[in-house]
Amino acid sequence: MNRRKCGLVKSGQHQSGEQKGYYCTWLAQNFIASEAGAERAAVRPEFTGDQGANCARDKVNEQTVFGKNGMAEKNSVVLRKELYLVLDDGWDVVYNIDLSVHKRCFGSLEVNELRFPCAKGSPAERLKILNDRAKNLGWKGLGIWVAAQKCGEDYGFPFSENDGEYWRERILWCKQAGVAYWKVDWGTHEHDNAFRRFLTETARKLYPELTVEHAICCPPVNGVTEALQRGAVGRFQDEEKLSGLSKEAVSYSEVFRTYDVTPQLSVSSTLDRAGYLLPFAKGCLNVEDELYLAAALGCQMGVMRSVFGKGLDDWDDSDRLKEADAALAWQKIAPPFAGGEVEVSEEILADEWTFRENEFWYQPINGRTIRQGAPAAVSRNARLPEVKARGTGAKPFVVSSLNPHGAYSVAVLPRTLNGKRGYVGGSVACSLQKMPKHIALFGYADCFEFQWKHGKALRVTAASLLGGNEVEIPLSESGNCFRMSAEQMKKIWNADDGSAAAIQLTICSR
């Protein structure tokens, strides 16, 4: 396999450590709107961008979040104590607000009391009330969506550090309230790295516990629009302005989010962004709801799949909720980390999907066959796995990492080909220098093979990352090699939904 190495990346404060992932309410807001009978074009998951935002925005409030069977209670993430509950777009504005008309209203960071009547008092006191409610329901704490602007601004307002007092005040509100996560998204300064860097540096001085997550807003598919429409394979690096801004932002962000993608091409679009950005990342990369990609590559996750989406859309992953629990269970052993040596395959695989007219909110791709390319494999702190196609003739995408804590993980990711998404089989061979104590496997391949140079194992056992009985796996006589088949994984995996397998291997040397 062709490959290119990207040298050791020094990361600053956070080489590895606690899980700072979150559950984000945005997709659930859209599903709740759909169940309420709002117009299809405004609320279906494929319209969670511009057309759907106004409707979904109205579905974040005290009842939908904290009420009986609300988002904070009903979403079945067993390990919710590991996640922040992030209130997404809409929590701090009035109802029935249209972005195209009322953009200046965004960015207050003041809990809207019409939406959350329980929240009384000063801005900090209102935030604390919501934070306490989230914690009482078992979450790690409250996180908030933040517009990249102050309230009252519109496009054409340049950022000035004269606005610093506005943002310092809001950081201190969150410090008083114990709100420790900001998801900074679109706004007047969405592409302004001076503004984003200022937020990061100011938060570090005033409230070091606050994680400021950044993202450079970009279209949901990679590449130059005109080239995509002509059938070119889109790559993140092709749009030089946005990829360049992202490259700069990831160099100072504690967490950087890879941003919105289409559900049909989510794996290839997200993986391509991750492969491009990881070599430059100072902190952690958040790959949103690509949970097995996050777990295996040492990235942070932003869970969005939701019980509210069951049966509403073929492309949502609401039938794969147990993947969140499995990924989080692994990240307790091997948490997201920054830095390390990144190795990216030079082989590019391309997924494709033909979008029907008005199928997706991003109109330039509707009625077109869109192709998204990504590296066949990406690895961190370890050699790229050797991957061979079998059966279908198509190779899977594969990611892997050796965590600073010593655990190793590898994921086979599904492809979107011939009008459907699915696993394509293949064999995956992983070579390590030292014998790890723990290995995680995500997704399906016909066969996984592991070998290492140093260390002799006496026993290898496998169990579902959801828990269950251990099964012994045959080991080579030399004690440094074993295999595992898809059939073995399916027997061990014990999810009660459509989630793909997630297996933990424990290697004993005595």
Short mmCIF file of C-alpha atoms in Angstrom, two decimals:
data_model
loop_
_atom_site.label_atom_id
_atom_site.label_comp_id
_atom_site.label_asym_id
_atom_site.label_seq_id
_atom_site.Cartn_x
_atom_site.Cartn_y
_atom_site.Cartn_z
CA MET A 1 0.00 0.00 0.00
CA ASN A 2 1.35 3.41 -0.94
CA ARG A 3 1.71 5.67 2.04
CA ARG A 4 3.00 9.00 3.20
CA LYS A 5 4.23 9.79 6.67
CA CYS A 6 3.56 13.03 8.47
CA GLY A 7 6.12 13.71 11.16
CA LEU A 8 5.65 13.88 14.89
CA VAL A 9 3.14 16.59 15.75
CA LYS A 10 3.65 18.30 19.08
CA SER A 11 0.34 18.97 20.70
CA GLY A 12 0.60 21.46 23.53
CA GLN A 13 -1.38 20.83 26.70
CA HIS A 14 -3.50 17.84 25.83
CA GLN A 15 -1.58 14.77 24.65
CA SER A 16 -4.39 12.57 25.93
CA GLY A 17 -6.73 12.55 28.85
CA GLU A 18 -10.38 12.72 29.78
CA GLN A 19 -13.15 12.15 27.30
CA LYS A 20 -14.59 15.48 26.15
CA GLY A 21 -17.13 14.08 23.73
CA TYR A 22 -20.77 15.08 23.79
CA TYR A 23 -24.29 14.30 22.71
CA CYS A 24 -25.60 17.09 20.48
CA THR A 25 -29.36 17.80 20.27
CA TRP A 26 -29.44 19.04 16.67
CA LEU A 27 -30.57 15.93 14.83
CA ALA A 28 -33.07 15.07 17.58
CA GLN A 29 -34.51 18.59 17.22
CA ASN A 30 -35.20 17.79 13.57
CA PHE A 31 -36.74 14.41 14.37
CA ILE A 32 -39.01 15.92 17.02
CA ALA A 33 -40.15 18.50 14.49
CA SER A 34 -40.92 15.73 12.03
CA GLU A 35 -42.95 13.80 14.60
CA ALA A 36 -44.86 17.02 15.34
CA GLY A 37 -46.05 17.08 11.74
CA ALA A 38 -44.09 20.06 10.46
CA GLU A 39 -43.50 20.34 6.72
CA ARG A 40 -41.19 17.70 5.28
CA ALA A 41 -38.85 20.11 3.51
CA ALA A 42 -38.18 21.84 6.78
CA VAL A 43 -37.55 18.96 9.11
CA ARG A 44 -36.47 15.67 7.58
CA PRO A 45 -32.85 14.73 8.40
CA GLU A 46 -31.70 15.43 4.87
CA PHE A 47 -32.81 19.04 5.40
CA THR A 48 -30.97 19.77 8.64
CA GLY A 49 -29.05 22.56 6.94
CA ASP A 50 -30.50 25.85 5.76
CA GLN A 51 -34.16 25.05 5.03
CA GLY A 52 -34.66 22.91 8.11
CA ALA A 53 -32.85 25.07 10.62
CA ASN A 54 -35.69 27.50 11.33
CA CYS A 55 -38.10 24.69 12.17
CA ALA A 56 -35.64 22.55 14.13
CA ARG A 57 -34.48 25.59 16.08
CA ASP A 58 -37.90 25.84 17.72
CA LYS A 59 -37.65 22.27 19.05
CA VAL A 60 -35.09 22.92 21.76
CA ASN A 61 -36.81 23.93 24.98
CA GLU A 62 -37.40 22.82 28.55
CA GLN A 63 -39.97 20.18 27.64
CA THR A 64 -38.14 18.61 24.67
CA VAL A 65 -34.83 18.54 26.54
CA PHE A 66 -35.65 17.94 30.20
CA GLY A 67 -39.30 16.83 30.17
CA LYS A 68 -40.54 13.27 30.47
CA ASN A 69 -39.12 11.30 27.51
CA GLY A 70 -37.15 14.39 26.52
CA MET A 71 -33.74 14.37 24.81
CA ALA A 72 -31.79 14.36 28.09
CA GLU A 73 -33.68 11.35 29.41
CA LYS A 74 -34.82 9.25 26.45
CA ASN A 75 -31.63 8.94 24.42
CA SER A 76 -30.29 5.56 25.45
CA VAL A 77 -26.59 6.26 25.89
CA VAL A 78 -25.63 4.03 28.80
CA LEU A 79 -22.39 5.90 29.40
CA ARG A 80 -23.96 9.37 29.31
CA LYS A 81 -21.88 10.29 32.36
CA GLU A 82 -18.92 10.39 29.95
CA LEU A 83 -20.63 12.96 27.69
CA TYR A 84 -21.65 16.59 27.81
CA LEU A 85 -25.22 17.34 26.78
CA VAL A 86 -24.81 20.09 24.17
CA LEU A 87 -27.83 22.29 23.52
CA ASP A 88 -27.59 23.14 19.85
CA ASP A 89 -28.76 26.07 17.72
CA GLY A 90 -31.83 27.80 19.17
CA TRP A 91 -31.39 27.63 22.94
CA ASP A 92 -30.57 31.34 23.37
CA VAL A 93 -33.00 33.00 20.91
CA VAL A 94 -36.76 33.59 20.83
CA TYR A 95 -39.16 31.27 19.00
CA ASN A 96 -40.03 31.62 15.31
CA ILE A 97 -36.76 33.24 14.38
CA ASP A 98 -35.63 33.26 10.76
CA LEU A 99 -31.87 33.38 10.28
CA SER A 100 -32.17 35.22 6.96
CA VAL A 101 -34.04 38.08 8.68
CA HIS A 102 -32.93 38.01 12.31
CA LYS A 103 -29.28 37.01 12.19
CA ARG A 104 -28.38 39.83 14.59
CA CYS A 105 -30.32 38.07 17.38
CA PHE A 106 -27.82 35.23 17.65
CA GLY A 107 -24.84 35.16 19.99
CA SER A 108 -26.29 36.34 23.30
CA LEU A 109 -25.42 33.18 25.26
CA GLU A 110 -28.31 34.03 27.57
CA VAL A 111 -30.75 31.21 28.27
CA ASN A 112 -34.07 32.18 26.68
CA GLU A 113 -36.63 32.14 29.49
CA LEU A 114 -39.57 31.50 27.15
CA ARG A 115 -37.90 28.26 26.08
CA PHE A 116 -36.66 27.36 29.56
CA PRO A 117 -39.09 28.79 32.17
CA CYS A 118 -37.22 26.94 34.91
CA ALA A 119 -34.18 29.15 34.34
CA LYS A 120 -34.51 32.31 36.45
CA GLY A 121 -32.08 34.94 37.63
CA SER A 122 -28.89 36.33 36.15
CA PRO A 123 -27.41 34.89 32.93
CA ALA A 124 -24.95 32.83 34.96
CA GLU A 125 -27.66 31.59 37.32
CA ARG A 126 -29.85 30.53 34.39
CA LEU A 127 -26.98 28.57 32.87
CA LYS A 128 -26.27 26.91 36.20
CA ILE A 129 -29.88 25.76 36.53
CA LEU A 130 -29.68 23.99 33.17
CA ASN A 131 -26.24 22.58 33.96
CA ASP A 132 -27.53 21.16 37.24
CA ARG A 133 -30.52 19.58 35.50
CA ALA A 134 -28.25 17.91 32.95
CA LYS A 135 -26.02 16.53 35.71
CA ASN A 136 -29.02 15.32 37.70
CA LEU A 137 -30.06 13.27 34.68
CA GLY A 138 -26.67 11.59 34.60
CA TRP A 139 -24.76 13.67 32.04
CA LYS A 140 -21.24 14.95 32.59
CA GLY A 141 -22.59 18.49 32.34
CA LEU A 142 -24.07 21.03 29.97
CA GLY A 143 -22.43 22.28 26.79
CA ILE A 144 -23.77 25.06 24.59
CA TRP A 145 -23.85 25.92 20.91
CA VAL A 146 -22.26 29.34 20.36
CA ALA A 147 -22.72 31.58 17.33
CA ALA A 148 -19.44 33.02 16.03
CA GLN A 149 -20.59 36.58 16.68
CA LYS A 150 -21.89 38.79 19.43
CA CYS A 151 -25.57 39.62 19.59
CA GLY A 152 -26.35 42.57 17.34
CA GLU A 153 -23.75 41.84 14.69
CA ASP A 154 -24.38 41.01 11.07
CA TYR A 155 -22.14 40.19 8.14
CA GLY A 156 -19.77 43.05 7.45
CA PHE A 157 -18.87 43.58 11.11
CA PRO A 158 -15.13 42.89 11.41
CA PHE A 159 -13.90 41.33 14.63
CA SER A 160 -12.17 43.71 17.00
CA GLU A 161 -10.56 42.97 20.33
CA ASN A 162 -12.57 45.95 21.56
CA ASP A 163 -15.33 43.34 21.75
CA GLY A 164 -13.21 41.41 24.23
CA GLU A 165 -15.21 42.46 27.28
CA TYR A 166 -18.37 40.97 25.75
CA TRP A 167 -16.73 37.57 25.43
CA ARG A 168 -14.86 37.73 28.73
CA GLU A 169 -18.19 38.35 30.48
CA ARG A 170 -19.74 35.28 28.87
CA ILE A 171 -16.79 33.07 29.67
CA LEU A 172 -17.10 34.13 33.31
CA TRP A 173 -20.85 33.39 33.24
CA CYS A 174 -19.99 29.85 32.22
CA LYS A 175 -17.29 29.61 34.86
CA GLN A 176 -19.80 30.61 37.53
CA ALA A 177 -22.34 28.15 36.12
CA GLY A 178 -19.86 25.29 35.63
CA VAL A 179 -20.68 25.06 31.91
CA ALA A 180 -17.46 23.66 30.45
CA TYR A 181 -18.04 23.17 26.70
CA TRP A 182 -18.60 25.63 23.83
CA LYS A 183 -19.42 24.40 20.34
CA VAL A 184 -18.56 27.53 18.30
CA ASP A 185 -20.29 27.31 14.94
CA TRP A 186 -21.52 29.72 12.22
CA GLY A 187 -21.81 33.49 12.51
CA THR A 188 -20.34 36.76 11.32
CA HIS A 189 -16.85 35.56 12.27
CA GLU A 190 -17.24 31.91 11.24
CA HIS A 191 -14.16 32.09 8.99
CA ASP A 192 -12.18 34.53 11.13
CA ASN A 193 -9.25 32.77 12.78
CA ALA A 194 -8.31 35.91 14.71
CA PHE A 195 -11.70 35.78 16.44
CA ARG A 196 -11.54 32.06 17.11
CA ARG A 197 -7.99 32.24 18.41
CA PHE A 198 -9.01 35.10 20.71
CA LEU A 199 -11.80 32.98 22.22
CA THR A 200 -9.41 30.08 22.83
CA GLU A 201 -6.73 32.22 24.44
CA THR A 202 -9.19 34.20 26.55
CA ALA A 203 -10.90 31.07 27.83
CA ARG A 204 -7.53 29.56 28.69
CA LYS A 205 -6.71 32.58 30.86
CA LEU A 206 -10.07 33.06 32.56
CA TYR A 207 -11.53 29.56 32.72
CA PRO A 208 -9.06 26.82 31.76
CA GLU A 209 -11.68 24.11 32.30
CA LEU A 210 -13.75 25.49 29.40
CA THR A 211 -13.21 23.61 26.14
CA VAL A 212 -13.74 25.87 23.13
CA GLU A 213 -14.44 23.73 20.07
CA HIS A 214 -13.94 25.36 16.68
CA ALA A 215 -14.97 24.52 13.14
CA ILE A 216 -14.59 26.21 9.78
CA CYS A 217 -18.06 26.20 8.21
CA CYS A 218 -17.97 24.48 4.84
CA PRO A 219 -20.31 22.70 2.40
CA PRO A 220 -21.36 19.15 3.31
CA VAL A 221 -19.32 17.65 0.47
CA ASN A 222 -15.61 18.08 -0.23
CA GLY A 223 -14.27 19.63 -3.40
CA VAL A 224 -14.98 22.48 -5.80
CA THR A 225 -18.68 22.58 -6.68
CA GLU A 226 -18.27 22.90 -10.45
CA ALA A 227 -15.82 19.99 -10.57
CA LEU A 228 -18.11 17.83 -8.45
CA GLN A 229 -20.99 18.52 -10.79
CA ARG A 230 -18.83 17.35 -13.69
CA GLY A 231 -18.15 14.04 -11.91
CA ALA A 232 -14.73 14.73 -10.36
CA VAL A 233 -13.72 12.93 -7.18
CA GLY A 234 -14.03 15.60 -4.50
CA ARG A 235 -11.25 16.05 -1.96
CA PHE A 236 -11.16 18.36 1.05
CA GLN A 237 -7.86 19.89 -0.05
CA ASP A 238 -9.34 20.94 -3.41
CA GLU A 239 -11.22 23.89 -1.87
CA GLU A 240 -8.03 25.71 -0.92
CA LYS A 241 -9.58 28.61 1.00
CA LEU A 242 -11.63 26.46 3.39
CA SER A 243 -9.03 23.74 3.82
CA GLY A 244 -6.40 26.43 4.46
CA LEU A 245 -8.55 28.14 7.10
CA SER A 246 -9.18 24.75 8.72
CA LYS A 247 -5.47 23.93 8.68
CA GLU A 248 -4.77 27.16 10.54
CA ALA A 249 -7.63 26.72 13.02
CA VAL A 250 -6.70 23.16 13.92
CA SER A 251 -3.20 24.36 14.86
CA TYR A 252 -4.49 26.29 17.91
CA SER A 253 -7.82 24.61 18.76
CA GLU A 254 -8.10 22.35 21.78
CA VAL A 255 -10.87 20.62 19.82
CA PHE A 256 -11.62 21.10 16.12
CA ARG A 257 -14.79 19.72 14.52
CA THR A 258 -14.68 18.38 10.96
CA TYR A 259 -18.15 19.82 10.30
CA ASP A 260 -21.33 18.85 8.48
CA VAL A 261 -21.49 16.14 5.81
CA THR A 262 -24.20 14.33 3.85
CA PRO A 263 -25.47 11.14 5.52
CA GLN A 264 -24.96 9.18 2.28
CA LEU A 265 -21.26 10.07 1.98
CA SER A 266 -20.47 10.73 5.62
CA VAL A 267 -17.63 8.21 5.96
CA SER A 268 -15.60 9.28 2.94
CA SER A 269 -16.16 13.02 3.44
CA THR A 270 -15.28 12.90 7.15
CA LEU A 271 -12.31 10.55 6.73
CA ASP A 272 -10.80 12.77 4.04
CA ARG A 273 -11.02 15.80 6.32
CA ALA A 274 -9.53 13.85 9.22
CA GLY A 275 -6.64 12.53 7.12
CA TYR A 276 -5.85 16.05 5.92
CA LEU A 277 -6.13 17.80 9.30
CA LEU A 278 -4.66 15.36 11.83
CA PRO A 279 -1.01 16.09 10.91
CA PHE A 280 -1.55 19.75 11.83
CA ALA A 281 -3.75 19.29 14.91
CA LYS A 282 -2.60 20.73 18.21
CA GLY A 283 -5.57 19.30 20.07
CA CYS A 284 -8.21 16.67 19.43
CA LEU A 285 -10.23 16.24 16.27
CA ASN A 286 -14.00 15.83 16.61
CA VAL A 287 -15.40 13.68 13.77
CA GLU A 288 -19.00 14.11 14.90
CA ASP A 289 -21.25 11.05 14.59
CA GLU A 290 -18.73 8.80 12.81
CA LEU A 291 -18.35 6.96 16.10
CA TYR A 292 -16.19 3.99 15.11
CA LEU A 293 -13.88 6.25 13.13
CA ALA A 294 -13.51 8.35 16.32
CA ALA A 295 -12.93 5.39 18.62
CA ALA A 296 -10.36 3.66 16.41
CA LEU A 297 -8.45 6.79 15.36
CA GLY A 298 -8.24 8.40 18.80
CA CYS A 299 -10.62 11.24 17.92
CA GLN A 300 -13.40 12.88 19.86
CA MET A 301 -17.03 12.17 18.98
CA GLY A 302 -20.14 14.34 18.78
CA VAL A 303 -22.99 11.84 19.02
CA MET A 304 -26.15 12.89 17.17
CA ARG A 305 -28.02 9.66 16.35
CA SER A 306 -31.14 9.46 18.44
CA VAL A 307 -34.04 7.25 19.45
CA PHE A 308 -36.26 9.99 18.05
CA GLY A 309 -35.14 9.08 14.54
CA LYS A 310 -36.15 5.42 14.55
CA GLY A 311 -38.12 4.62 11.43
CA LEU A 312 -38.06 8.16 10.07
CA ASP A 313 -35.18 8.00 7.63
CA ASP A 314 -33.24 5.28 5.85
CA TRP A 315 -29.90 7.07 6.18
CA ASP A 316 -29.94 8.09 9.80
CA ASP A 317 -28.15 5.76 12.22
CA SER A 318 -30.96 5.60 14.78
CA ASP A 319 -30.98 1.82 14.31
CA ARG A 320 -27.31 1.74 15.39
CA LEU A 321 -27.48 3.34 18.83
CA LYS A 322 -25.36 0.71 20.58
CA GLU A 323 -22.34 1.87 18.59
CA ALA A 324 -22.27 4.93 20.86
CA ASP A 325 -22.06 2.78 23.99
CA ALA A 326 -19.38 0.55 22.47
CA ALA A 327 -17.25 3.48 21.27
CA LEU A 328 -17.51 5.21 24.65
CA ALA A 329 -16.62 2.01 26.49
CA TRP A 330 -13.42 1.79 24.44
CA GLN A 331 -12.57 5.44 25.00
CA LYS A 332 -12.55 4.85 28.75
CA ILE A 333 -9.55 2.58 28.04
CA ALA A 334 -8.10 4.58 25.14
CA PRO A 335 -9.26 8.20 25.35
CA PRO A 336 -9.04 10.68 22.47
CA PHE A 337 -5.55 12.13 22.12
CA ALA A 338 -3.61 14.84 20.34
CA GLY A 339 -0.28 14.70 18.58
CA GLY A 340 1.64 11.63 17.53
CA GLU A 341 2.83 10.43 14.15
CA VAL A 342 0.17 10.32 11.45
CA GLU A 343 0.47 7.99 8.50
CA VAL A 344 -1.87 8.45 5.52
CA SER A 345 -2.25 6.08 2.60
CA GLU A 346 -1.61 7.56 -0.83
CA GLU A 347 -4.23 5.20 -2.24
CA ILE A 348 -7.55 7.01 -2.66
CA LEU A 349 -10.90 5.22 -2.61
CA ALA A 350 -14.02 7.00 -3.86
CA ASP A 351 -17.61 6.57 -2.69
CA GLU A 352 -20.48 7.90 -4.76
CA TRP A 353 -24.17 8.65 -4.53
CA THR A 354 -26.69 9.97 -7.02
CA PHE A 355 -28.85 12.57 -5.30
CA ARG A 356 -32.42 12.87 -6.50
CA GLU A 357 -33.93 16.28 -7.17
CA ASN A 358 -34.54 18.05 -3.84
CA GLU A 359 -33.12 15.10 -1.88
CA PHE A 360 -30.75 17.21 0.18
CA TRP A 361 -30.68 20.76 1.53
CA TYR A 362 -27.46 21.61 -0.33
CA GLN A 363 -28.96 22.26 -3.74
CA PRO A 364 -25.78 22.16 -5.91
CA ILE A 365 -25.58 18.37 -5.50
CA ASN A 366 -29.22 17.50 -6.17
CA GLY A 367 -29.80 15.67 -9.45
CA ARG A 368 -26.06 14.82 -9.65
CA THR A 369 -23.85 11.83 -9.00
CA ILE A 370 -21.39 13.05 -6.38
CA ARG A 371 -18.09 11.31 -5.69
CA GLN A 372 -16.07 11.71 -2.50
CA GLY A 373 -12.49 10.47 -2.22
CA ALA A 374 -10.56 9.63 0.94
CA PRO A 375 -7.35 7.81 1.89
CA ALA A 376 -7.79 4.05 1.90
CA ALA A 377 -6.22 3.99 5.37
CA VAL A 378 -5.12 6.40 8.10
CA SER A 379 -3.11 5.42 11.17
CA ARG A 380 -1.64 7.16 14.20
CA ASN A 381 1.47 6.03 16.07
CA ALA A 382 1.49 2.73 14.18
CA ARG A 383 2.02 1.33 10.70
CA LEU A 384 -0.84 1.43 8.25
CA PRO A 385 -2.74 -1.86 8.22
CA GLU A 386 -2.33 -3.95 5.08
CA VAL A 387 -5.74 -4.26 3.44
CA LYS A 388 -6.81 -6.61 0.67
CA ALA A 389 -10.14 -6.80 -1.12
CA ARG A 390 -12.15 -9.99 -1.04
CA GLY A 391 -15.57 -11.09 -2.24
CA THR A 392 -17.05 -7.82 -3.52
CA GLY A 393 -13.76 -6.70 -5.06
CA ALA A 394 -13.98 -3.37 -3.20
CA LYS A 395 -11.61 -2.40 -0.40
CA PRO A 396 -12.94 -1.00 2.86
CA PHE A 397 -11.71 2.20 4.45
CA VAL A 398 -9.56 1.33 7.48
CA VAL A 399 -8.31 3.48 10.38
CA SER A 400 -6.12 2.52 13.32
CA SER A 401 -4.17 4.01 16.20
CA LEU A 402 -1.84 3.13 19.04
CA ASN A 403 -3.04 5.16 21.99
CA PRO A 404 -0.46 6.83 24.28
CA HIS A 405 -1.91 4.58 27.01
CA GLY A 406 -0.71 1.57 25.01
CA ALA A 407 -4.01 0.22 23.66
CA TYR A 408 -4.40 -0.45 19.92
CA SER A 409 -7.57 -0.10 17.87
CA VAL A 410 -8.62 -0.66 14.27
CA ALA A 411 -11.88 0.02 12.46
CA VAL A 412 -13.19 -1.13 9.11
CA LEU A 413 -15.64 1.49 7.84
CA PRO A 414 -18.58 1.00 5.46
CA ARG A 415 -18.56 2.16 1.84
CA THR A 416 -21.30 3.84 -0.22
CA LEU A 417 -21.32 2.13 -3.61
CA ASN A 418 -23.92 1.02 -6.14
CA GLY A 419 -26.72 2.87 -4.41
CA LYS A 420 -26.26 1.50 -0.91
CA ARG A 421 -24.05 1.73 2.16
CA GLY A 422 -22.50 -1.36 3.69
CA TYR A 423 -19.42 -3.32 4.70
CA VAL A 424 -17.50 -4.81 1.78
CA GLY A 425 -15.40 -7.43 3.57
CA GLY A 426 -11.68 -7.71 2.89
CA SER A 427 -8.75 -8.82 5.02
CA VAL A 428 -6.87 -6.52 7.40
CA ALA A 429 -3.36 -7.30 8.69
CA CYS A 430 -1.94 -5.18 11.51
CA SER A 431 1.76 -5.21 12.47
CA LEU A 432 2.94 -3.76 15.77
CA GLN A 433 6.30 -3.34 17.43
CA LYS A 434 5.21 -4.25 20.96
CA MET A 435 2.51 -6.56 22.22
CA PRO A 436 -0.44 -4.45 23.45
CA LYS A 437 -2.56 -5.43 26.45
CA HIS A 438 -5.78 -4.40 24.76
CA ILE A 439 -7.00 -4.29 21.15
CA ALA A 440 -10.37 -3.08 19.87
CA LEU A 441 -11.95 -4.12 16.56
CA PHE A 442 -14.78 -2.10 15.03
CA GLY A 443 -16.89 -2.99 12.00
CA TYR A 444 -16.60 -6.08 9.83
CA ALA A 445 -13.82 -7.57 7.73
CA ASP A 446 -13.61 -11.15 6.50
CA CYS A 447 -10.46 -11.55 8.58
CA PHE A 448 -8.32 -9.53 10.98
CA GLU A 449 -4.74 -10.61 11.61
CA PHE A 450 -2.44 -9.22 14.32
CA GLN A 451 1.24 -9.76 14.91
CA TRP A 452 3.97 -8.02 16.89
CA LYS A 453 7.74 -8.18 17.18
CA HIS A 454 8.34 -7.86 20.91
CA GLY A 455 6.50 -9.78 23.59
CA LYS A 456 4.97 -13.23 23.91
CA ALA A 457 1.33 -13.78 24.74
CA LEU A 458 0.05 -16.79 26.63
CA ARG A 459 -3.63 -16.16 26.08
CA VAL A 460 -5.97 -13.93 24.04
CA THR A 461 -9.62 -13.45 24.98
CA ALA A 462 -12.37 -11.52 23.21
CA ALA A 463 -15.58 -9.95 24.50
CA SER A 464 -18.19 -7.52 23.26
CA LEU A 465 -17.52 -3.91 24.20
CA LEU A 466 -21.10 -3.92 25.49
CA GLY A 467 -20.10 -6.56 28.03
CA GLY A 468 -20.60 -10.31 28.13
CA ASN A 469 -18.65 -13.52 28.42
CA GLU A 470 -15.06 -13.78 27.24
CA VAL A 471 -14.16 -16.18 24.45
CA GLU A 472 -10.63 -17.50 24.01
CA ILE A 473 -9.05 -16.84 20.60
CA PRO A 474 -6.48 -19.31 19.18
CA LEU A 475 -2.91 -17.99 19.40
CA SER A 476 0.15 -18.95 17.35
CA GLU A 477 2.77 -21.17 18.95
CA SER A 478 5.21 -18.26 18.88
CA GLY A 479 2.77 -16.21 21.00
CA ASN A 480 2.91 -13.15 18.76
CA CYS A 481 0.17 -13.68 16.18
CA PHE A 482 -3.55 -14.44 16.03
CA ARG A 483 -6.51 -14.07 13.68
CA MET A 484 -10.16 -13.25 14.08
CA SER A 485 -12.91 -13.76 11.53
CA ALA A 486 -16.17 -11.94 10.92
CA GLU A 487 -18.04 -15.06 12.00
CA GLN A 488 -16.25 -15.06 15.37
CA MET A 489 -17.04 -11.37 15.86
CA LYS A 490 -20.73 -11.83 15.08
CA LYS A 491 -20.99 -14.64 17.63
CA ILE A 492 -19.44 -12.48 20.35
CA TRP A 493 -21.21 -9.21 19.50
CA ASN A 494 -24.45 -8.84 21.44
CA ALA A 495 -26.23 -5.64 20.35
CA ASP A 496 -30.03 -5.67 20.17
CA ASP A 497 -30.12 -3.26 17.22
CA GLY A 498 -28.37 -2.90 13.85
CA SER A 499 -25.05 -1.71 15.28
CA ALA A 500 -21.87 -3.10 13.73
CA ALA A 501 -19.59 -5.21 15.90
CA ALA A 502 -17.21 -3.75 18.47
CA ILE A 503 -14.93 -6.29 20.15
CA GLN A 504 -12.33 -5.88 22.89
CA LEU A 505 -9.38 -8.29 22.92
CA THR A 506 -7.33 -8.79 26.08
CA ILE A 507 -3.82 -10.16 25.71
CA CYS A 508 -2.26 -11.90 28.71
CA SER A 509 1.46 -12.53 28.95
CA ARG A 510 1.42 -14.52 32.18
#
